[in-house]
Short mmCIF file of N, CA and C in Angstrom, two decimals:
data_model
loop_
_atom_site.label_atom_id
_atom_site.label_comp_id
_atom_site.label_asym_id
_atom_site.label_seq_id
_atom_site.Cartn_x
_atom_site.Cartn_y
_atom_site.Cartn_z
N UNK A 1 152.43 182.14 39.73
CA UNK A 1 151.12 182.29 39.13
C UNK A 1 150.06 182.23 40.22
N UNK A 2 149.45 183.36 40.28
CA UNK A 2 148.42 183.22 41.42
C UNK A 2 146.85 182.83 40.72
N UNK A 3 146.77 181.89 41.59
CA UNK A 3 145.32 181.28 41.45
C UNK A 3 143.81 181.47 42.38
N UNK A 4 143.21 181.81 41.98
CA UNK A 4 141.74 182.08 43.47
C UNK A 4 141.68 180.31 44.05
N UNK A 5 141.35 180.64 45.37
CA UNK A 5 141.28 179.39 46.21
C UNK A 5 140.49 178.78 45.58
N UNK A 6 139.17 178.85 45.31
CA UNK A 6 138.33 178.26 44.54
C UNK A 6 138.64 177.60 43.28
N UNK A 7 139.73 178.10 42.23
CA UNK A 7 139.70 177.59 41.26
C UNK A 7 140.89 176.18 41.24
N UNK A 8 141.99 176.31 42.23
CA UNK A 8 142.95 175.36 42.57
C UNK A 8 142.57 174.65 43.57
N UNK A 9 141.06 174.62 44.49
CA UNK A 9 141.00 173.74 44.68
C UNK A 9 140.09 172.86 44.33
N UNK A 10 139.13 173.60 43.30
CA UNK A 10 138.41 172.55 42.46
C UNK A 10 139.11 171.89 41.70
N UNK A 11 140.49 172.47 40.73
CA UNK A 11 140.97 171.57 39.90
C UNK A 11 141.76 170.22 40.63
N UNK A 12 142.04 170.71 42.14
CA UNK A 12 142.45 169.67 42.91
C UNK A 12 142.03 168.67 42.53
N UNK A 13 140.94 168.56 43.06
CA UNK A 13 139.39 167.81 43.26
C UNK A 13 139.33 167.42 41.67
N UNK A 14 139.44 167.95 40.98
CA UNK A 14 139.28 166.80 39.78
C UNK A 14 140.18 166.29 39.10
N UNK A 15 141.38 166.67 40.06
CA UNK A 15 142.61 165.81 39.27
C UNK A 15 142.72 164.39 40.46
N UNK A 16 142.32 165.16 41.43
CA UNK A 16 141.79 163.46 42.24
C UNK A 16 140.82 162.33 41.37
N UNK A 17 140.07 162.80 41.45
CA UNK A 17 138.88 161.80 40.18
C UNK A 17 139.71 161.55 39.04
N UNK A 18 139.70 162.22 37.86
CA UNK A 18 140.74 161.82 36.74
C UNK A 18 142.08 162.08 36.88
N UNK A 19 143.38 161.93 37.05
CA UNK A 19 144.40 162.24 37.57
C UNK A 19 145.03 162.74 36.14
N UNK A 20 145.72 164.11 35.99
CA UNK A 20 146.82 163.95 34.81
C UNK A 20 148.04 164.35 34.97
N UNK A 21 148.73 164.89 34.12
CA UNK A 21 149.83 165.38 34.85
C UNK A 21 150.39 166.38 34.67
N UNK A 22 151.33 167.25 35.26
CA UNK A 22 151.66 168.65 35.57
C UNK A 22 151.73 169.59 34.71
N UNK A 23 150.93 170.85 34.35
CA UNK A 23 150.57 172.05 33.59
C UNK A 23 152.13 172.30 33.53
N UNK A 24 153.18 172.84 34.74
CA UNK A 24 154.01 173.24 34.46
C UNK A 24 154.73 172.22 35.96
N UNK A 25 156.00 172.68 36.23
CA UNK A 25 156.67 171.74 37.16
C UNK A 25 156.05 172.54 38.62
N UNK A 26 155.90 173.45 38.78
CA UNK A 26 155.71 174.23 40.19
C UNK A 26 153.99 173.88 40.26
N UNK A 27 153.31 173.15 39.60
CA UNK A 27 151.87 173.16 39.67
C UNK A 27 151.54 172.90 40.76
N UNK A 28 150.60 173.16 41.72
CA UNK A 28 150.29 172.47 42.94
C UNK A 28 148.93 171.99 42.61
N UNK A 29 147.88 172.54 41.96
CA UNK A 29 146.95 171.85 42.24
C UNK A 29 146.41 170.16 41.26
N UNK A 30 147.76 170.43 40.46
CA UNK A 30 147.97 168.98 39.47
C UNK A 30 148.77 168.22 40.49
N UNK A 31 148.34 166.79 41.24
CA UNK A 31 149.70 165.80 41.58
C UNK A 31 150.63 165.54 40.78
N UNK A 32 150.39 165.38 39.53
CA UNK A 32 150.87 164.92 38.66
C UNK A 32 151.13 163.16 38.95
N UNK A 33 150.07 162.56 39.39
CA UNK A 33 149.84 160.92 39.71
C UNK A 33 149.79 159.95 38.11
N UNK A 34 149.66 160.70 37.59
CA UNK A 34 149.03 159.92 36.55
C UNK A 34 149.68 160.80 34.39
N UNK A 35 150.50 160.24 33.70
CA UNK A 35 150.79 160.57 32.62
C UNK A 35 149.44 161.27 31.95
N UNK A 36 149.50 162.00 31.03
CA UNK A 36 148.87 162.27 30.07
C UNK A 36 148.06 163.25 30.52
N UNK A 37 147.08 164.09 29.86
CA UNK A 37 145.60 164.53 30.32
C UNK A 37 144.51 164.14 31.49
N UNK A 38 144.64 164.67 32.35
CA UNK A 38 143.49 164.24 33.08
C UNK A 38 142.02 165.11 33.18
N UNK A 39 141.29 165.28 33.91
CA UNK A 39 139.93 165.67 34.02
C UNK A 39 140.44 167.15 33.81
N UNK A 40 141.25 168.05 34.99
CA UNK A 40 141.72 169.19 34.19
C UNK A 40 141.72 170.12 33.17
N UNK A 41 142.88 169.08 32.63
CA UNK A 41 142.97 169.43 30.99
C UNK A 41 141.69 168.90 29.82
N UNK A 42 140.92 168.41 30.57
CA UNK A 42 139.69 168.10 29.94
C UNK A 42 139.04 169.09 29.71
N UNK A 43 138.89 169.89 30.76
CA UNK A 43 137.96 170.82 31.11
C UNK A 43 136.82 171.19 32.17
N UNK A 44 137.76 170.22 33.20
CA UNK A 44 136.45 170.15 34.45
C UNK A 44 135.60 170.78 35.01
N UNK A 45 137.08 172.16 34.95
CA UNK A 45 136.72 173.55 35.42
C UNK A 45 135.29 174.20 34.77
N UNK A 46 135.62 174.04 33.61
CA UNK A 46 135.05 175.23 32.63
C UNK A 46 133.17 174.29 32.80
N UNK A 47 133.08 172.87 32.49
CA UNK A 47 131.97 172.47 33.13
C UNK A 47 131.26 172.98 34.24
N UNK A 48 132.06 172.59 35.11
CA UNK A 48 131.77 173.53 36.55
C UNK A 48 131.53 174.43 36.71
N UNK A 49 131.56 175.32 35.97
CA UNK A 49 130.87 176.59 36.16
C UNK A 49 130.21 177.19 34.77
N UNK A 50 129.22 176.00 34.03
CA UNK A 50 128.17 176.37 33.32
C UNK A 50 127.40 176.50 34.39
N UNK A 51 126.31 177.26 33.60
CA UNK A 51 125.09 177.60 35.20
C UNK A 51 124.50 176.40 34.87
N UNK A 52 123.96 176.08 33.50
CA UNK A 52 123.03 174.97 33.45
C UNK A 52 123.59 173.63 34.24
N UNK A 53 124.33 173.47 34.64
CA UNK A 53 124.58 172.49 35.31
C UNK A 53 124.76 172.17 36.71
N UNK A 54 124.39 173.31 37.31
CA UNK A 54 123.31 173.34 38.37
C UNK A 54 124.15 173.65 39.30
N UNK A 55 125.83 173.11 39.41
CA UNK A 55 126.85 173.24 40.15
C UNK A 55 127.88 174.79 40.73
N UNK A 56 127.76 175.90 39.76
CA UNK A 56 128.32 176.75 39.22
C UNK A 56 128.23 177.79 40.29
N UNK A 57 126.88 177.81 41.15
CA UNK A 57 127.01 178.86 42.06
C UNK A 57 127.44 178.33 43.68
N UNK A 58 127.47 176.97 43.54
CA UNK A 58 127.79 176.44 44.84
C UNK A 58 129.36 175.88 44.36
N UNK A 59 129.95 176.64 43.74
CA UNK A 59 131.95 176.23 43.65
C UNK A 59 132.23 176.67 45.03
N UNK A 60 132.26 178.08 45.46
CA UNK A 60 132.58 178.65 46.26
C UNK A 60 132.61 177.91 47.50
N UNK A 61 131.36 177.75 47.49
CA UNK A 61 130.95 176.91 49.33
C UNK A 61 131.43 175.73 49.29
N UNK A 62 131.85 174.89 47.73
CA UNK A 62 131.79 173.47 47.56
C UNK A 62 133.75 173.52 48.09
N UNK A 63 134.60 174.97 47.57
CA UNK A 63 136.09 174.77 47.67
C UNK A 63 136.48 174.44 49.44
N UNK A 64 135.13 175.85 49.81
CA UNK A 64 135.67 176.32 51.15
C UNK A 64 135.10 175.33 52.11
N UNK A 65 134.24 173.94 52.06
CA UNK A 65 133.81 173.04 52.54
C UNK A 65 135.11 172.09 52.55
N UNK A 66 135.78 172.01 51.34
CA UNK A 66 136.13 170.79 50.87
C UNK A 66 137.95 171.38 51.66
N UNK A 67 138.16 172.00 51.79
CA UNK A 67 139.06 172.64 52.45
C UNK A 67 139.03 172.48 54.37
N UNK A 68 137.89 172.82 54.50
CA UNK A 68 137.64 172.55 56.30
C UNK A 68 137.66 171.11 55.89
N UNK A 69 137.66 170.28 55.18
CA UNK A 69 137.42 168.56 55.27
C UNK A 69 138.96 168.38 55.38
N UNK A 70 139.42 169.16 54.09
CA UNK A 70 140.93 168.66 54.70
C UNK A 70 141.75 168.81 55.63
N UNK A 71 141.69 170.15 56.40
CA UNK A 71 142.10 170.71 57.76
C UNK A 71 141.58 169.91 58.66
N UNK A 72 140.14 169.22 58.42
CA UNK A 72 140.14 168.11 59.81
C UNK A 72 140.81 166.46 59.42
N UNK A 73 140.72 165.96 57.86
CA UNK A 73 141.82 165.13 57.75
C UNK A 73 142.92 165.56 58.37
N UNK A 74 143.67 166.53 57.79
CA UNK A 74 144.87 166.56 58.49
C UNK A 74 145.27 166.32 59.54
N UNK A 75 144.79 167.27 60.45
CA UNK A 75 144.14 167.10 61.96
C UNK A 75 144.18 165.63 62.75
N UNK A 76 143.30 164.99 62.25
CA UNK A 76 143.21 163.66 62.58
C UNK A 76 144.29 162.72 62.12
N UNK A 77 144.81 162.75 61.11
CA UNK A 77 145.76 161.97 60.63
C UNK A 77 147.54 162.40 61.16
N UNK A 78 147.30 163.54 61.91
CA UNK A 78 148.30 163.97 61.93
C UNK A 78 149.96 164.78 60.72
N UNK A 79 149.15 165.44 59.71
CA UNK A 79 149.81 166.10 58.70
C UNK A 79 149.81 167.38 59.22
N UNK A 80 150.98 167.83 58.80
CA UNK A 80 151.13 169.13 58.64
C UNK A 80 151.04 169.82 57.42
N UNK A 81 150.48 170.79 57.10
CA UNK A 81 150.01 171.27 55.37
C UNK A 81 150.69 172.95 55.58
N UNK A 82 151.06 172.76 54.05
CA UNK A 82 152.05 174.40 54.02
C UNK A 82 150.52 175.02 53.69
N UNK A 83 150.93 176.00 54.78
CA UNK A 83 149.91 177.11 54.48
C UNK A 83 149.77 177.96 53.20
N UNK A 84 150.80 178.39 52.19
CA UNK A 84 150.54 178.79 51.24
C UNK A 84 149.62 178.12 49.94
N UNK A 85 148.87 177.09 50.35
CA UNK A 85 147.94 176.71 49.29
C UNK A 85 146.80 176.06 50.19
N UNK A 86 145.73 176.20 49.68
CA UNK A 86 144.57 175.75 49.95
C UNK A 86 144.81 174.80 50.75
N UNK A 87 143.78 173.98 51.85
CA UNK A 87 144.08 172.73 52.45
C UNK A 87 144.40 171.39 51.81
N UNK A 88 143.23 171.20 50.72
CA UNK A 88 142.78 170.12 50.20
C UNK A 88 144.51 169.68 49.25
N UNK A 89 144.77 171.29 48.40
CA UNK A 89 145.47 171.52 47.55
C UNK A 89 147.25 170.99 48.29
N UNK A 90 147.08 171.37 49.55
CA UNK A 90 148.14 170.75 49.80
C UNK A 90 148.48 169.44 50.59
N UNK A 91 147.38 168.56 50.20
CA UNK A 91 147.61 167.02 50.60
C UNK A 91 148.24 166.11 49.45
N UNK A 92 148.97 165.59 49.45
CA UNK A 92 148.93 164.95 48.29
C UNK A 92 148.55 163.83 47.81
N UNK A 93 148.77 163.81 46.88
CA UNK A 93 147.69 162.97 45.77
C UNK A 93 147.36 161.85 46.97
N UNK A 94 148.08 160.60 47.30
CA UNK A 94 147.56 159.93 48.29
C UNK A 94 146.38 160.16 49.36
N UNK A 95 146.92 161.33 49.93
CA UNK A 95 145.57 161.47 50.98
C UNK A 95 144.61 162.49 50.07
N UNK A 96 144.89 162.83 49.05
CA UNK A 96 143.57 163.42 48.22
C UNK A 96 142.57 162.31 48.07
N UNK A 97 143.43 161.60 48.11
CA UNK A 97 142.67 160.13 47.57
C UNK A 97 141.90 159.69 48.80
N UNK A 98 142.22 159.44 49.43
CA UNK A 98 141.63 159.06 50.67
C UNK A 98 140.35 160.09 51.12
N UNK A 99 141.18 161.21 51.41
CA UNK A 99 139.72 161.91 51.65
C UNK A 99 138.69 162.02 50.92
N UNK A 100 138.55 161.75 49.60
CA UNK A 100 137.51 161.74 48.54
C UNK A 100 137.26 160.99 48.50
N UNK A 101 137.68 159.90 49.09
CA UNK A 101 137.04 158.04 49.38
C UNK A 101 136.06 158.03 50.57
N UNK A 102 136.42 158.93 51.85
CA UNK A 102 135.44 159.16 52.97
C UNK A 102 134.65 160.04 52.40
N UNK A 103 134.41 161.02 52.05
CA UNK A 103 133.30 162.07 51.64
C UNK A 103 132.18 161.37 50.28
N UNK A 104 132.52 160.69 49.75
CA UNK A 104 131.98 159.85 48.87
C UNK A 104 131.14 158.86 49.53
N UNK A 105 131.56 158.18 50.43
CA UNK A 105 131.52 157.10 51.21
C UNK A 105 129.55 156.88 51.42
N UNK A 106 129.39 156.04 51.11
CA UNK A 106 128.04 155.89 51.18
C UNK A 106 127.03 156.30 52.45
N UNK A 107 128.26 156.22 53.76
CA UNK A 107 127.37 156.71 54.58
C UNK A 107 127.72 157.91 55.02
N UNK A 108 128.53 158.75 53.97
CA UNK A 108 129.39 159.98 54.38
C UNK A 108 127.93 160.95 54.68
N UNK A 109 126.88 161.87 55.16
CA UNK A 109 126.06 162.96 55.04
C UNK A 109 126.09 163.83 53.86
N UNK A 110 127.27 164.09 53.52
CA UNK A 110 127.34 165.22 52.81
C UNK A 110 127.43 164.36 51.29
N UNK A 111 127.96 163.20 51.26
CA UNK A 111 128.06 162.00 50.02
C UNK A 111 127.12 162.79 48.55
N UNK A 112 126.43 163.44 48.75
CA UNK A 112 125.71 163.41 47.02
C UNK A 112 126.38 164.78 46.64
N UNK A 113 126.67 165.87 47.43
CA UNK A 113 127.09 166.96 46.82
C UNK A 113 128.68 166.17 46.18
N UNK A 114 129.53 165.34 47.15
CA UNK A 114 130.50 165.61 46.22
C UNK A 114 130.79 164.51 45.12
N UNK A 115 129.70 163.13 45.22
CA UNK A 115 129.60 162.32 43.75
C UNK A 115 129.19 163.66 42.75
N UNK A 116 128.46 164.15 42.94
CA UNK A 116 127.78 164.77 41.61
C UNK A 116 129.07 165.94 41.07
N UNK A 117 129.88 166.29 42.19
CA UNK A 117 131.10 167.13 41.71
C UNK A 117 132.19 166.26 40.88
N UNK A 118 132.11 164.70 41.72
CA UNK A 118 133.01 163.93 41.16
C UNK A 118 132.47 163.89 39.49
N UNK A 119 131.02 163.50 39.72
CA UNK A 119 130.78 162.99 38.34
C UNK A 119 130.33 163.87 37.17
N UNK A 120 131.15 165.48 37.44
CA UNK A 120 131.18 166.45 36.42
C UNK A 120 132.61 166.54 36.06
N UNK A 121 133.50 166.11 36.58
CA UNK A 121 134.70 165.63 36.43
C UNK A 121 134.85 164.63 35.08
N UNK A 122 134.19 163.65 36.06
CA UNK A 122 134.08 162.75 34.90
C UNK A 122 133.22 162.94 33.48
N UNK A 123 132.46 163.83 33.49
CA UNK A 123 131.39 163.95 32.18
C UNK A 123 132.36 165.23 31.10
N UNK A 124 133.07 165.97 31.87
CA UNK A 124 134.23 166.95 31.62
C UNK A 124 135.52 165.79 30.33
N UNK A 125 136.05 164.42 31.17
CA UNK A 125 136.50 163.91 30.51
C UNK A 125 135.85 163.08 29.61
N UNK A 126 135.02 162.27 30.10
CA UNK A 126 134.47 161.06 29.19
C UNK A 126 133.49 161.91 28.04
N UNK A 127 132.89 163.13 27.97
CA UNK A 127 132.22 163.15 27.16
C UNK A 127 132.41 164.61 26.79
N UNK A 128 133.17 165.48 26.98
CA UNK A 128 133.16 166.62 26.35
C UNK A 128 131.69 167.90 26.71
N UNK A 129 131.50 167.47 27.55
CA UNK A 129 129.77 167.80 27.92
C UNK A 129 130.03 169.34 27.63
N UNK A 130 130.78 170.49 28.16
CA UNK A 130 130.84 171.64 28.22
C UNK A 130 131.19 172.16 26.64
N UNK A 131 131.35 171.36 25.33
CA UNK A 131 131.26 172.01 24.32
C UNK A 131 130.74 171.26 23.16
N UNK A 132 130.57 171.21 22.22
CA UNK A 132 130.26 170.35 21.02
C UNK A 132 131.05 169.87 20.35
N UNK A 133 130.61 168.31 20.39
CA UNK A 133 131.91 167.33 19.48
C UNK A 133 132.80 167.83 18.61
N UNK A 134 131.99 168.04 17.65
CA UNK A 134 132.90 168.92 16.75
C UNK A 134 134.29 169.87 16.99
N UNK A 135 134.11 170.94 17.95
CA UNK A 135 134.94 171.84 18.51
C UNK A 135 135.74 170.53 19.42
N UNK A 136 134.98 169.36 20.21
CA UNK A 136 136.22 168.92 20.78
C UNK A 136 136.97 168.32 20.19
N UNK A 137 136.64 167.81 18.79
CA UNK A 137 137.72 167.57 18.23
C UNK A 137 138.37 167.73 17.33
N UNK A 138 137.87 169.45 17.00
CA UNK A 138 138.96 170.22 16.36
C UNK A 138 139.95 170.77 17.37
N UNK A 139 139.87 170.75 18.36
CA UNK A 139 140.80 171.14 19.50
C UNK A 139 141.37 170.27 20.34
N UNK A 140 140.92 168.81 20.08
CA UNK A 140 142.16 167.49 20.67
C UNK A 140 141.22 167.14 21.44
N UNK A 141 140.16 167.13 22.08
CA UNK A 141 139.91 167.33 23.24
C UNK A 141 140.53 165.62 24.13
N UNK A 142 141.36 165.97 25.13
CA UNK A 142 142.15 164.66 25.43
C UNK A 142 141.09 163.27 26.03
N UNK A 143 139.97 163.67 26.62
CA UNK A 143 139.30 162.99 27.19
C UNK A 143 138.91 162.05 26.53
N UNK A 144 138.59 162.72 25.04
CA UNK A 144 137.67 161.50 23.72
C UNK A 144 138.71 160.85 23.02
N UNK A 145 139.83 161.69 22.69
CA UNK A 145 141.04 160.92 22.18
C UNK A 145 141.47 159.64 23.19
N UNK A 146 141.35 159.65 24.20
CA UNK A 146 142.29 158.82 25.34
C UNK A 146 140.76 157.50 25.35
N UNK A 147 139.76 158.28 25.42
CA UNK A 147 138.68 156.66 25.20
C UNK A 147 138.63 155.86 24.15
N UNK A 148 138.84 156.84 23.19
CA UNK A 148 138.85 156.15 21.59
C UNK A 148 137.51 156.45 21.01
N UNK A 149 137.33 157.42 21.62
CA UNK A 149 135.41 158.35 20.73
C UNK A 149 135.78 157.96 19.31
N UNK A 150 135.01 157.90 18.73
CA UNK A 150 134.73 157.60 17.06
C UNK A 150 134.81 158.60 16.44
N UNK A 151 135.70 159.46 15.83
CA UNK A 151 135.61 161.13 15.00
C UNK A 151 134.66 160.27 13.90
N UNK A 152 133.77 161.45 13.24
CA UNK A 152 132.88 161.37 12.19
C UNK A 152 133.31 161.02 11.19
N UNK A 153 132.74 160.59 9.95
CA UNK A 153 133.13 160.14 8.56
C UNK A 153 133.70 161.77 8.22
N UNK A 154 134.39 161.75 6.42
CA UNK A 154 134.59 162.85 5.92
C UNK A 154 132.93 163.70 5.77
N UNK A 155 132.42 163.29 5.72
CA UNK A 155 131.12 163.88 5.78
C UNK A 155 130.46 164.68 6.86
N UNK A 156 131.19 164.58 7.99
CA UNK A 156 130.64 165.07 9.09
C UNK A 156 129.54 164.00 9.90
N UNK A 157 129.45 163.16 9.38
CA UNK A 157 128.01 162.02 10.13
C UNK A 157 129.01 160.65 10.79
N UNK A 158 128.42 160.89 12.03
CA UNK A 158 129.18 159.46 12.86
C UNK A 158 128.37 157.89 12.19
N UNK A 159 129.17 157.64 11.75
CA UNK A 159 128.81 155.89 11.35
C UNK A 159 129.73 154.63 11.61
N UNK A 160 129.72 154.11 12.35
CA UNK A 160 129.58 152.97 12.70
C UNK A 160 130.20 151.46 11.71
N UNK A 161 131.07 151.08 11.33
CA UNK A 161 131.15 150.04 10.49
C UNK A 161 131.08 148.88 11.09
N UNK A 162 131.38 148.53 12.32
CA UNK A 162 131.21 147.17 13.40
C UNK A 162 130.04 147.55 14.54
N UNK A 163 128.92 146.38 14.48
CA UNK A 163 128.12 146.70 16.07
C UNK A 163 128.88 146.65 17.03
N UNK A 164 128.18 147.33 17.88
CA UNK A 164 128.83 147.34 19.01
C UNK A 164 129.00 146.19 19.84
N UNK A 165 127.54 145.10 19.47
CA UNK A 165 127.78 144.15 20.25
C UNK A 165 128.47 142.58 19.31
N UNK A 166 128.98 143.22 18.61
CA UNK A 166 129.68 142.05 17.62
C UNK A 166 128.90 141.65 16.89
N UNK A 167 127.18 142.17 16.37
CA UNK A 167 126.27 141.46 15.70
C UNK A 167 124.92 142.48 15.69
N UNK A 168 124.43 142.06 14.51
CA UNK A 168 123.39 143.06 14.22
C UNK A 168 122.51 143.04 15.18
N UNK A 169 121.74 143.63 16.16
CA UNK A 169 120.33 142.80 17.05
C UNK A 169 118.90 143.34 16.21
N UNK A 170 118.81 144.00 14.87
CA UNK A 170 117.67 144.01 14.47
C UNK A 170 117.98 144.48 13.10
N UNK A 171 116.84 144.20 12.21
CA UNK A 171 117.00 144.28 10.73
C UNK A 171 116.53 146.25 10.53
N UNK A 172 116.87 146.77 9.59
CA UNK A 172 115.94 148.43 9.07
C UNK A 172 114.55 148.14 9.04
N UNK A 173 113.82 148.98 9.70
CA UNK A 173 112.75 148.81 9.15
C UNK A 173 112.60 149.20 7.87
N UNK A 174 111.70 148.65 6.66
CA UNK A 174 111.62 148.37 5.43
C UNK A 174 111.08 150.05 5.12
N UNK A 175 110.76 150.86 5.94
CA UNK A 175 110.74 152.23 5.32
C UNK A 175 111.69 153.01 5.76
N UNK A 176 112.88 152.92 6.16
CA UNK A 176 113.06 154.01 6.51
C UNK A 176 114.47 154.17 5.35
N UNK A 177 114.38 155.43 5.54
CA UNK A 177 115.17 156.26 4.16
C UNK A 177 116.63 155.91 4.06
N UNK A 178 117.38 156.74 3.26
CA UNK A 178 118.79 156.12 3.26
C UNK A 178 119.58 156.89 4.41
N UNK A 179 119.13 157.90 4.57
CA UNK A 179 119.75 158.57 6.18
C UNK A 179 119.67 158.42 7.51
N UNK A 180 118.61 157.06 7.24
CA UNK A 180 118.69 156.57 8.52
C UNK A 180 117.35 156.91 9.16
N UNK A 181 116.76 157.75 8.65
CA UNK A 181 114.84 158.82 9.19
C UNK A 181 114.32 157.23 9.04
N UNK A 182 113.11 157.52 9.79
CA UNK A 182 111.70 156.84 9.78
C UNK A 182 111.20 157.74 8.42
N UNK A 183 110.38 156.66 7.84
CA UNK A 183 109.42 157.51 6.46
C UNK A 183 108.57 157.74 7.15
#
């Protein structure tokens, strides 16, 4: 199955952040570190390249950056990487890990481009951001299933039967309607 560099090694990159495990057995850009669904199968990708999210036209520069990072990990660490897959794509999960621990790194330079990649990863799993609740969970979406998101009443309206903080912290105000509106 041939993949564009760009797209196996972004999913790299976000199976580093959320880890899941293998599409099929020959996968390379899944480690397969981790059981179940990860950022991936979330939908990291498909986030990543909404425009509104600001990320979508810098994939390209963000793969082929993140690729020279791993050719100089390697380099330095002394690995050898099969040339038939991307750089990043062929470290494994361990030193994926690592190198996304230095580039993150608070005093890394380049540090905000790739939190904000990390943390579309994460908004991919934890919140379904690239489609509407609804659709994610007429379609499983694994990210909300695996947190324990709240699916809606039969009604379609999310409600709540326990606070969140174990206790009411304020009374209704005395106008407001039965749906919950301000009068």
């Amino acid at each position: 199955m041939e993949v564009p560099d760009k797209t196996i090694t972004i999913e790299a990159f976000a199976d580093t952040i959320i880890p899941g495990e293998k599409r099929w057995p020959d996968d390379r850009a899944i480690a397969g570190a981790a059981t179940g669904a990860g950022a991936v199968a979330a939908g990291a990708l498909a986030l990543l390249e909404l425009p509104a999210g600001g990320l979508a036209e810098a994939l390209d520069s963000l793969a082929v950056t993140l690729n020279e990072h791993a050719d100089d990990y390697a380099h330095e660490t002394g690995l050898s990487l099969d040339a038939s897959v991307p750089s990043f794509v062929a470290l494994s999960f361990d030193h994926r890990t690592a190198l996304v621990r230095i580039l993150t790194d608070p005093g890394h330079p380049e540090k905000q481009m790739w939190v904000s990649l990390a943390l579309f990863c994460n908004m991919a799993f934890d919140s379904a951001a690239h489609m509407s609740t609804p659709t994610a969970f007429a379609t499983g979406h694994p990210g909300l299933l695996t947190i324990g998101y709240s699916q809606p009443n039969a009604d379609g309206i999310y409600r709540f039967p326990e606070f969140s903080y174990g206790r009411q912290l304020a009374d209704h105000h005395p106008q407001t309607t039965a749906t919950g509106s301000p009068a």
